[in-house]
Short mmCIF file of C-alpha atoms and ligand atoms in Angstrom, two decimals:
data_model
loop_
_atom_site.label_atom_id
_atom_site.label_comp_id
_atom_site.label_asym_id
_atom_site.label_seq_id
_atom_site.Cartn_x
_atom_site.Cartn_y
_atom_site.Cartn_z
CA VAL A 22 -3.58 -21.27 -7.77
CA LYS A 23 -0.42 -22.45 -6.04
CA SER A 24 2.17 -19.71 -6.28
CA PRO A 25 4.70 -20.36 -7.63
CA ARG A 26 4.50 -23.76 -9.28
CA SER A 27 8.19 -23.59 -10.22
CA THR A 28 10.98 -23.66 -7.65
CA PRO A 29 12.54 -20.21 -7.65
CA ALA A 30 16.29 -19.77 -8.05
CA PRO A 31 18.02 -19.32 -4.65
CA ALA A 32 18.60 -15.63 -5.47
CA LEU A 33 14.83 -15.07 -5.59
CA ALA A 34 13.77 -17.53 -2.89
CA SER A 35 13.09 -14.86 -0.24
CA LEU A 36 10.32 -13.39 -2.42
CA TYR A 37 8.35 -16.61 -2.04
CA ARG A 38 8.25 -16.86 1.74
CA PRO A 39 4.75 -16.26 3.16
CA LEU A 40 4.20 -13.13 5.25
CA ASP A 41 1.85 -12.75 8.21
CA ILE A 42 0.19 -9.31 8.18
CA GLY A 43 -2.01 -9.91 11.24
CA GLY A 44 -5.74 -10.42 11.46
CA GLY A 45 -5.41 -14.03 10.33
CA ARG A 46 -4.13 -12.92 6.92
CA THR A 47 -1.05 -14.62 5.51
CA LEU A 48 0.29 -13.44 2.16
CA ARG A 49 1.48 -16.40 0.13
CA ASN A 50 4.49 -14.55 -1.27
CA ARG A 51 6.23 -11.17 -0.97
CA VAL A 52 5.39 -9.98 -4.50
CA ALA A 53 2.64 -7.32 -4.53
CA LEU A 54 0.70 -5.95 -7.47
CA LEU A 55 1.24 -2.21 -6.96
CA PRO A 56 -1.74 0.14 -7.18
CA MET A 57 -2.31 1.28 -10.77
CA THR A 58 -5.04 3.47 -12.23
CA ARG A 59 -6.38 1.67 -15.31
CA THR A 60 -9.62 3.59 -16.02
CA ARG A 61 -11.88 0.63 -16.77
CA ALA A 62 -14.76 1.48 -14.41
CA GLU A 63 -18.17 2.77 -15.50
CA ILE A 64 -18.52 6.50 -15.99
CA ASP A 65 -20.14 6.70 -12.51
CA GLY A 66 -17.16 4.92 -10.95
CA THR A 67 -18.76 1.47 -10.59
CA PRO A 68 -16.25 -1.38 -11.05
CA THR A 69 -16.90 -3.66 -14.02
CA ALA A 70 -16.76 -7.41 -14.70
CA LEU A 71 -13.67 -6.68 -16.79
CA MET A 72 -11.94 -5.31 -13.69
CA ALA A 73 -12.84 -8.49 -11.78
CA GLU A 74 -11.20 -10.52 -14.54
CA TYR A 75 -8.07 -8.31 -14.55
CA TYR A 76 -7.51 -8.58 -10.81
CA ALA A 77 -8.32 -12.31 -10.73
CA GLN A 78 -5.72 -12.89 -13.45
CA ARG A 79 -3.13 -11.35 -11.09
CA ALA A 80 -4.32 -13.10 -7.92
CA GLU A 81 -1.14 -15.14 -7.50
CA ALA A 82 0.47 -11.94 -6.22
CA GLY A 83 1.01 -12.22 -2.49
CA LEU A 84 -0.98 -8.98 -2.23
CA ILE A 85 -3.05 -6.90 -4.63
CA VAL A 86 -3.41 -3.19 -3.92
CA THR A 87 -6.13 -1.84 -6.20
CA GLU A 88 -5.98 1.27 -8.30
CA SER A 89 -6.65 4.59 -6.60
CA THR A 90 -10.35 4.70 -5.69
CA ALA A 91 -12.19 7.90 -4.82
CA VAL A 92 -13.99 8.34 -1.52
CA SER A 93 -16.30 11.02 -2.95
CA GLU A 94 -17.53 12.43 -6.24
CA VAL A 95 -15.42 15.58 -5.94
CA GLY A 96 -12.47 13.42 -4.91
CA ARG A 97 -12.46 11.53 -8.22
CA GLY A 98 -9.79 12.77 -10.56
CA PHE A 99 -10.16 10.74 -13.68
CA LEU A 100 -13.00 9.73 -15.91
CA THR A 101 -13.73 6.00 -15.45
CA ALA A 102 -11.52 5.72 -12.38
CA PRO A 103 -13.49 3.82 -9.73
CA GLY A 104 -15.17 5.11 -6.61
CA MET A 105 -16.22 3.66 -3.25
CA TYR A 106 -18.98 5.89 -1.94
CA THR A 107 -22.21 4.31 -3.25
CA THR A 108 -23.72 0.88 -2.67
CA GLU A 109 -23.43 0.29 -6.45
CA HIS A 110 -19.68 0.81 -6.16
CA ALA A 111 -19.53 -1.66 -3.28
CA LEU A 112 -21.54 -4.26 -5.20
CA GLY A 113 -19.22 -3.87 -8.19
CA TRP A 114 -16.15 -4.24 -5.96
CA ARG A 115 -17.72 -7.31 -4.34
CA GLU A 116 -17.41 -9.08 -7.72
CA VAL A 117 -13.73 -8.14 -7.82
CA THR A 118 -12.95 -9.41 -4.31
CA ASP A 119 -14.93 -12.63 -4.90
CA ALA A 120 -12.97 -13.32 -8.10
CA VAL A 121 -9.63 -12.68 -6.36
CA HIS A 122 -10.54 -14.73 -3.29
CA ALA A 123 -11.71 -17.63 -5.49
CA ARG A 124 -8.09 -17.82 -6.63
CA GLY A 125 -6.69 -17.57 -3.13
CA GLY A 126 -5.53 -13.96 -3.42
CA THR A 127 -5.48 -11.09 -0.92
CA ILE A 128 -6.75 -7.66 -1.97
CA PHE A 129 -6.60 -4.19 -0.39
CA LEU A 130 -8.56 -1.21 -1.71
CA GLN A 131 -6.56 2.00 -2.21
CA LEU A 132 -8.63 4.96 -0.98
CA ASN A 133 -7.99 8.43 -2.32
CA HIS A 134 -9.25 11.97 -2.68
CA VAL A 135 -7.46 13.87 -5.44
CA GLY A 136 -8.10 17.34 -4.00
CA ARG A 137 -7.00 19.93 -6.54
CA VAL A 138 -5.76 17.35 -9.09
CA ASN A 139 -9.26 17.18 -10.48
CA ASN A 140 -10.64 17.70 -13.95
CA LEU A 141 -14.26 17.24 -12.89
CA GLN A 142 -15.43 16.43 -16.37
CA HIS A 143 -17.22 13.43 -14.90
CA LEU A 144 -19.55 15.66 -12.90
CA ARG A 145 -22.91 16.57 -14.38
CA ARG A 146 -22.81 19.91 -12.58
CA PRO A 147 -19.15 20.84 -12.24
CA VAL A 148 -18.19 22.33 -8.87
CA PRO A 149 -14.74 23.61 -7.91
CA PRO A 150 -12.28 21.04 -6.63
CA VAL A 151 -11.38 21.30 -2.96
CA ALA A 152 -7.91 21.70 -1.47
CA PRO A 153 -6.18 22.99 1.66
CA SER A 154 -5.75 26.40 -0.01
CA ALA A 155 -7.19 28.05 -3.14
CA MET A 156 -4.04 27.43 -5.16
CA PRO A 157 -4.43 25.86 -8.60
CA ILE A 158 -1.87 23.56 -10.11
CA PRO A 159 0.42 25.67 -12.34
CA ALA A 160 -0.61 25.67 -16.00
CA THR A 161 2.76 24.15 -16.88
CA GLU A 162 1.73 20.89 -15.17
CA ARG A 163 0.38 18.26 -17.51
CA ASN A 164 -3.31 17.66 -17.01
CA ILE A 165 -3.94 14.06 -17.89
CA THR A 166 -7.55 13.88 -18.98
CA VAL A 167 -7.74 10.15 -19.25
CA ASN A 168 -9.83 8.80 -22.14
CA ILE A 169 -10.24 12.27 -23.60
CA ALA A 170 -7.52 13.53 -25.87
CA ARG A 171 -7.35 17.07 -24.62
CA VAL A 172 -5.31 18.94 -22.13
CA THR A 173 -7.02 21.62 -20.06
CA PRO A 174 -5.72 23.83 -17.27
CA TYR A 175 -6.62 22.70 -13.78
CA ALA A 176 -9.42 24.62 -12.10
CA ARG A 177 -8.77 26.87 -9.11
CA PRO A 178 -9.75 24.84 -6.04
CA ARG A 179 -11.87 26.06 -3.17
CA ALA A 180 -10.15 26.01 0.23
CA LEU A 181 -11.96 23.66 2.61
CA ASP A 182 -13.47 25.37 5.67
CA THR A 183 -11.98 24.29 8.98
CA ASP A 184 -15.10 22.40 10.02
CA GLU A 185 -15.42 20.68 6.63
CA VAL A 186 -12.03 18.95 6.93
CA PRO A 187 -13.16 16.31 9.48
CA LEU A 188 -16.12 15.55 7.20
CA VAL A 189 -13.78 14.74 4.34
CA ALA A 190 -11.87 12.45 6.72
CA GLN A 191 -15.19 10.75 7.48
CA GLN A 192 -15.63 10.06 3.76
CA PHE A 193 -12.59 7.79 4.03
CA GLY A 194 -14.31 6.08 6.97
CA HIS A 195 -17.49 5.62 4.95
CA ALA A 196 -15.52 4.10 2.07
CA THR A 197 -13.86 1.73 4.55
CA ARG A 198 -17.24 0.56 5.84
CA LEU A 199 -18.25 -0.17 2.24
CA ALA A 200 -14.89 -1.96 1.70
CA VAL A 201 -15.67 -4.30 4.60
CA LEU A 202 -19.09 -5.06 3.09
CA ALA A 203 -17.49 -5.57 -0.32
CA GLY A 204 -15.17 -8.22 1.10
CA PHE A 205 -11.80 -6.45 0.96
CA ASP A 206 -8.99 -7.81 3.13
CA GLY A 207 -8.06 -4.24 4.01
CA VAL A 208 -7.81 -0.65 2.79
CA GLN A 209 -4.81 1.48 1.95
CA VAL A 210 -4.85 5.23 2.58
CA HIS A 211 -3.21 6.99 -0.40
CA ALA A 212 -1.38 9.79 1.42
CA ASP A 213 0.98 10.68 -1.40
CA SER A 214 1.51 11.52 -5.07
CA GLY A 215 0.32 15.10 -4.77
CA TYR A 216 -3.29 14.24 -3.88
CA LEU A 217 -5.39 15.75 -1.08
CA ILE A 218 -3.63 14.26 1.94
CA HIS A 219 -0.24 15.08 0.42
CA GLN A 220 -1.51 18.62 -0.33
CA PHE A 221 -2.24 19.06 3.37
CA LEU A 222 1.19 17.61 4.26
CA SER A 223 3.04 19.90 1.84
CA THR A 224 4.88 23.10 2.70
CA ASN A 225 4.02 24.93 -0.54
CA VAL A 226 0.31 24.36 -1.26
CA ASN A 227 -0.96 24.27 2.32
CA ARG A 228 -1.12 27.97 3.30
CA ARG A 229 -3.67 27.50 6.04
CA THR A 230 -3.51 29.40 9.28
CA ASP A 231 -5.98 27.20 11.22
CA ARG A 232 -5.22 23.92 13.02
CA TYR A 233 -4.52 22.20 9.66
CA GLY A 234 -1.68 24.53 8.59
CA GLY A 235 1.56 26.06 9.78
CA THR A 236 3.56 23.56 11.82
CA ALA A 237 4.48 20.07 10.62
CA ARG A 238 2.11 18.60 13.20
CA ASN A 239 -0.76 20.77 12.00
CA ARG A 240 -0.14 19.80 8.39
CA ALA A 241 -0.16 16.12 9.42
CA ARG A 242 -3.47 16.54 11.28
CA PHE A 243 -5.72 15.77 8.31
CA ALA A 244 -3.74 12.59 7.49
CA LEU A 245 -4.19 11.41 11.07
CA GLU A 246 -7.90 12.30 11.11
CA VAL A 247 -8.24 10.11 8.00
CA ILE A 248 -6.32 7.34 9.76
CA ASP A 249 -8.60 7.63 12.79
CA ALA A 250 -11.70 7.51 10.58
CA VAL A 251 -10.54 4.36 8.75
CA THR A 252 -9.11 2.53 11.78
CA GLY A 253 -12.36 3.29 13.61
CA VAL A 254 -14.14 0.86 11.27
CA ASN A 255 -12.18 -2.36 11.68
CA GLY A 256 -9.06 -1.53 13.69
CA PRO A 257 -5.54 -0.61 12.50
CA GLU A 258 -4.81 -4.12 11.28
CA TYR A 259 -7.36 -3.56 8.49
CA VAL A 260 -5.43 -0.48 7.34
CA ALA A 261 -2.26 0.29 5.38
CA MET A 262 -0.84 3.70 4.52
CA LYS A 263 1.15 4.71 1.46
CA LEU A 264 3.72 7.48 1.83
CA THR A 265 6.08 8.99 -0.76
CA PRO A 266 8.17 11.55 1.15
CA GLY A 267 9.83 14.00 -1.21
CA LEU A 268 7.88 12.99 -4.31
CA THR A 269 7.12 16.22 -6.19
CA LEU A 270 4.19 15.09 -8.35
CA SER A 271 1.58 17.79 -9.08
CA ASP A 272 3.82 20.58 -7.79
CA ILE A 273 4.16 19.38 -4.20
CA GLU A 274 7.06 20.55 -2.04
CA GLU A 275 7.96 19.37 1.45
CA ASP A 276 10.67 21.20 3.38
CA ASP A 277 10.14 19.33 6.64
CA ILE A 278 10.34 15.69 5.63
CA ASP A 279 12.31 14.31 8.58
CA GLU A 280 10.23 16.01 11.26
CA LYS A 281 6.84 15.43 9.65
CA TYR A 282 7.22 11.80 8.56
CA GLY A 283 8.95 10.92 11.83
CA TYR A 284 5.95 12.34 13.66
CA LEU A 285 3.49 10.50 11.41
CA ILE A 286 5.20 7.15 12.02
CA ASP A 287 5.24 7.76 15.79
CA GLU A 288 1.52 8.53 15.64
CA LEU A 289 0.79 5.37 13.64
CA ASN A 290 2.75 3.27 16.14
CA ARG A 291 0.80 4.85 18.98
CA ARG A 292 -2.46 3.69 17.37
CA GLY A 293 -1.50 0.01 17.22
CA GLU A 294 -0.35 -2.52 14.63
CA PHE A 295 -1.24 -1.65 11.07
CA ALA A 296 -1.45 -4.21 8.24
CA PHE A 297 1.58 -2.63 6.59
CA LEU A 298 3.22 0.63 5.59
CA HIS A 299 3.81 1.19 1.86
CA MET A 300 6.79 3.39 1.01
CA GLN A 301 8.19 4.69 -2.23
CA ILE A 302 11.30 6.85 -2.05
CA GLU A 303 13.88 7.55 -4.70
CA LYS A 304 17.05 5.53 -4.02
CA LEU A 305 15.08 3.92 -1.21
CA ALA A 306 17.69 1.37 -0.18
CA GLU A 307 20.22 4.17 0.57
CA SER A 308 17.77 6.68 2.04
CA ALA A 309 18.52 7.66 5.64
CA LEU A 310 14.90 8.75 6.08
CA TYR A 311 13.70 5.34 4.93
CA LYS A 312 16.15 3.52 7.20
CA GLY A 313 14.89 5.49 10.18
CA ILE A 314 11.26 4.80 9.33
CA ARG A 315 11.94 1.13 8.69
CA ALA A 316 13.62 0.80 12.08
CA ASN A 317 10.88 2.68 13.90
CA PHE A 318 7.65 1.41 12.28
CA ARG A 319 6.04 -1.45 14.24
CA GLY A 320 4.51 -3.42 11.35
CA PRO A 321 5.53 -4.89 7.98
CA VAL A 322 6.79 -2.55 5.25
CA LEU A 323 6.04 -2.78 1.51
CA ALA A 324 8.86 -0.95 -0.27
CA GLU A 325 9.28 -0.13 -3.95
CA ASP A 326 11.68 1.78 -6.15
CA SER A 327 11.35 0.20 -9.63
CA ARG A 328 14.11 -2.33 -9.00
CA PRO A 329 14.67 -5.73 -10.69
CA ALA A 330 13.41 -8.84 -8.91
CA ALA A 331 16.88 -9.99 -7.82
CA GLU A 332 17.49 -6.68 -6.05
CA TYR A 333 14.06 -6.79 -4.42
CA ALA A 334 14.86 -10.31 -3.19
CA GLN A 335 18.00 -8.90 -1.56
CA TRP A 336 15.87 -6.27 0.15
CA VAL A 337 13.72 -9.00 1.68
CA ASP A 338 16.81 -11.08 2.56
CA SER A 339 18.56 -8.18 4.26
CA GLY A 340 15.47 -6.88 6.03
CA THR A 341 15.23 -3.66 3.99
CA ALA A 342 11.60 -4.62 3.26
CA ASP A 343 9.10 -7.32 4.17
CA LEU A 344 7.25 -7.06 0.92
CA VAL A 345 8.05 -5.57 -2.52
CA GLY A 346 5.90 -4.81 -5.53
CA PHE A 347 5.74 -4.47 -9.28
CA GLY A 348 3.60 -2.14 -11.36
CA ARG A 349 4.22 -2.09 -15.10
CA ASP A 350 5.71 -5.60 -15.28
CA PHE A 351 2.54 -6.93 -13.65
CA ILE A 352 0.39 -5.23 -16.32
CA SER A 353 2.02 -7.20 -19.12
CA ASN A 354 2.75 -10.37 -17.11
CA PRO A 355 -0.39 -11.47 -15.25
CA ASP A 356 1.50 -14.54 -13.98
CA LEU A 357 4.49 -12.47 -12.83
CA PRO A 358 5.33 -14.42 -9.61
CA GLU A 359 5.37 -17.72 -11.53
CA ARG A 360 7.25 -16.23 -14.48
CA LEU A 361 9.97 -14.83 -12.22
CA ALA A 362 10.25 -18.12 -10.32
CA ALA A 363 10.55 -20.10 -13.55
CA GLY A 364 13.09 -17.64 -14.97
CA HIS A 365 11.04 -16.93 -18.10
CA PRO A 366 11.57 -13.62 -19.90
CA LEU A 367 9.07 -10.87 -19.15
CA ALA A 368 6.62 -9.60 -21.76
CA PRO A 369 6.88 -5.88 -22.54
CA ILE A 370 4.08 -3.44 -21.80
CA ALA A 371 2.18 -1.65 -24.56
CA ALA A 372 2.06 2.00 -23.51
CA GLU A 373 -0.77 3.10 -25.76
CA SER A 374 -3.36 0.79 -24.18
CA VAL A 375 -2.63 1.49 -20.51
CA TYR A 376 -5.56 3.88 -20.03
CA THR A 377 -7.95 2.91 -22.81
CA GLY A 378 -11.30 1.63 -21.62
CA ASP A 379 -11.47 -1.93 -22.92
CA ALA A 380 -9.91 -5.39 -22.71
CA THR A 381 -7.05 -4.61 -25.10
CA GLY A 382 -3.85 -4.15 -23.14
CA TYR A 383 -5.78 -4.98 -19.96
CA THR A 384 -6.98 -8.58 -19.75
CA ASP A 385 -5.46 -9.90 -22.99
CA TYR A 386 -1.86 -10.30 -21.85
CA PRO A 387 -1.41 -14.09 -21.78
CA ARG A 388 0.25 -16.22 -19.15
CA TRP A 389 3.56 -17.75 -20.16
CA SER A 390 3.04 -20.50 -22.69
CA GLY A 391 6.53 -21.01 -24.09
CA PRO A 392 9.00 -19.05 -26.15
CA GLU A 393 7.51 -20.04 -29.50
CA ARG A 394 4.44 -17.86 -28.94
CA PRO A 395 5.16 -14.18 -28.43
CA SER A 396 3.61 -13.04 -25.14
CA SER A 397 2.50 -9.73 -26.57
CA THR A 398 1.76 -8.94 -30.17
CA ARG A 399 1.39 -5.24 -29.58
CA PRO A 400 4.10 -2.77 -30.52
CA CYS A 401 6.18 -1.71 -27.58
CA PRO A 402 7.22 1.90 -27.10
CA ALA A 403 9.26 2.83 -24.06
CA GLY A 404 6.44 2.14 -21.58
CA PRO A 405 3.93 4.54 -20.07
CA ALA A 406 5.20 8.01 -19.31
CA ALA A 407 4.53 9.75 -16.01
CA PRO A 408 1.48 7.89 -14.70
CA PRO A 409 -1.31 9.17 -12.54
CA ARG A 410 -0.62 7.52 -9.24
C1 FMN B 5 -0.36 3.06 -15.30
C2 FMN B 5 0.02 3.42 -13.89
C3 FMN B 5 -0.95 3.85 -12.99
C4 FMN B 5 -0.61 4.12 -11.64
N1 FMN B 5 -1.60 4.45 -10.77
C5 FMN B 5 -1.32 4.51 -9.44
C6 FMN B 5 -2.37 4.61 -8.49
O1 FMN B 5 -3.57 4.63 -8.82
N2 FMN B 5 -2.03 4.67 -7.17
C7 FMN B 5 -0.72 4.64 -6.76
O2 FMN B 5 -0.48 4.70 -5.56
N3 FMN B 5 0.30 4.52 -7.64
C8 FMN B 5 0.04 4.42 -8.98
N4 FMN B 5 1.05 4.22 -9.87
C9 FMN B 5 2.42 4.02 -9.38
C10 FMN B 5 2.73 2.52 -9.26
O3 FMN B 5 2.03 1.98 -8.13
C11 FMN B 5 4.25 2.26 -9.08
O4 FMN B 5 4.72 3.01 -8.00
C12 FMN B 5 5.04 2.64 -10.32
O5 FMN B 5 4.48 2.08 -11.48
C13 FMN B 5 6.52 2.16 -10.20
O6 FMN B 5 6.60 0.76 -10.14
P1 FMN B 5 7.09 -0.11 -11.44
O7 FMN B 5 8.42 0.45 -11.83
O8 FMN B 5 7.18 -1.53 -10.96
O9 FMN B 5 6.07 0.09 -12.53
C14 FMN B 5 0.74 4.00 -11.22
C15 FMN B 5 1.71 3.60 -12.14
C16 FMN B 5 1.37 3.29 -13.46
C17 FMN B 5 2.44 2.80 -14.41
#
């Protein structure tokens, strides 16, 4: 698929310049499909043929970052969210990467461990979730039990022992080895959104007194051990990291953002050239923290803040970002890069089918075929509410 077929308006032209991310990989445009949990895997976390179809439909994105994918059974937060810790998982993902590559796309696997944000209803023998400290998520937090219409309190997690923490980091390394075998172009470490790495980074839910708690550097130690485990597989150029400083999802607080994220970026730079850094910050374009990180980080930056395409194109033009991404618009517009280039209106997303387990609202959004045929026949509420990230 040539992307785009249409000549984009000058205001959007910067989004369609190729981008070199090292390792012989050139993204054909600057429009990424952002990582989005869609809960279409098997109950054991194995990716399905339907997932291969979904990602292949969106392969004209310059870059696909997959949905959050668990590095271990206990690290899986949602029923029918995928995993990458068994050979069956890797074989399932291989079908996804083959389908995307057949259409000339580039695909990174987002690796995650949810820590205490875990409902564990997928486990045959439920065990407590693990976390930096034995602090449950407050009962007032919404527990999204995907595919099951019930809301339960989160379980009290077990604090990881000091010598267990490097083993959890190694699970990210194991998943990366499987990602290489499954044909991924790279992996992205999900260090944000209130999940395990972010729990270690936080100042409120990490109460540890060992080498993983206390100072900003100690709280960043687990993140860097994960980075060392994943870069140990195929070098830093195979790896991206996603950071959301200040995002308070799942009751996360961070009182030391400047010091801690500054340190993390320095440590990444020290390790070499990464594929890219993915950043989401509220009011990103005006954020002093972001500007500092952008200036300091050695590699390309994927930035997002739910902005319209024309504003994202200005970001690329002005050097605010190298790459931008869309989430919800890419769900309902599988041909989004072409549709934006051609100036066609965007189809709305149907909120009620975002997390259901079948093709409806997943692979049945059509490509643009003219204004006479509505792009989506489903009713359109305001769009999905607070998503799992
Ligand atoms: C349905 C849904 C699922 C999401 N799941 C993830 C995820 O698995 N990993 C992640 O890093 N972000 C996740 N996000 C956040 C998106 O990557 C993105 O940041 C967000 O949708 C804002 O971009 P948009 O305004 O273009 O939709 C999710 C968002 C949505 C809507």
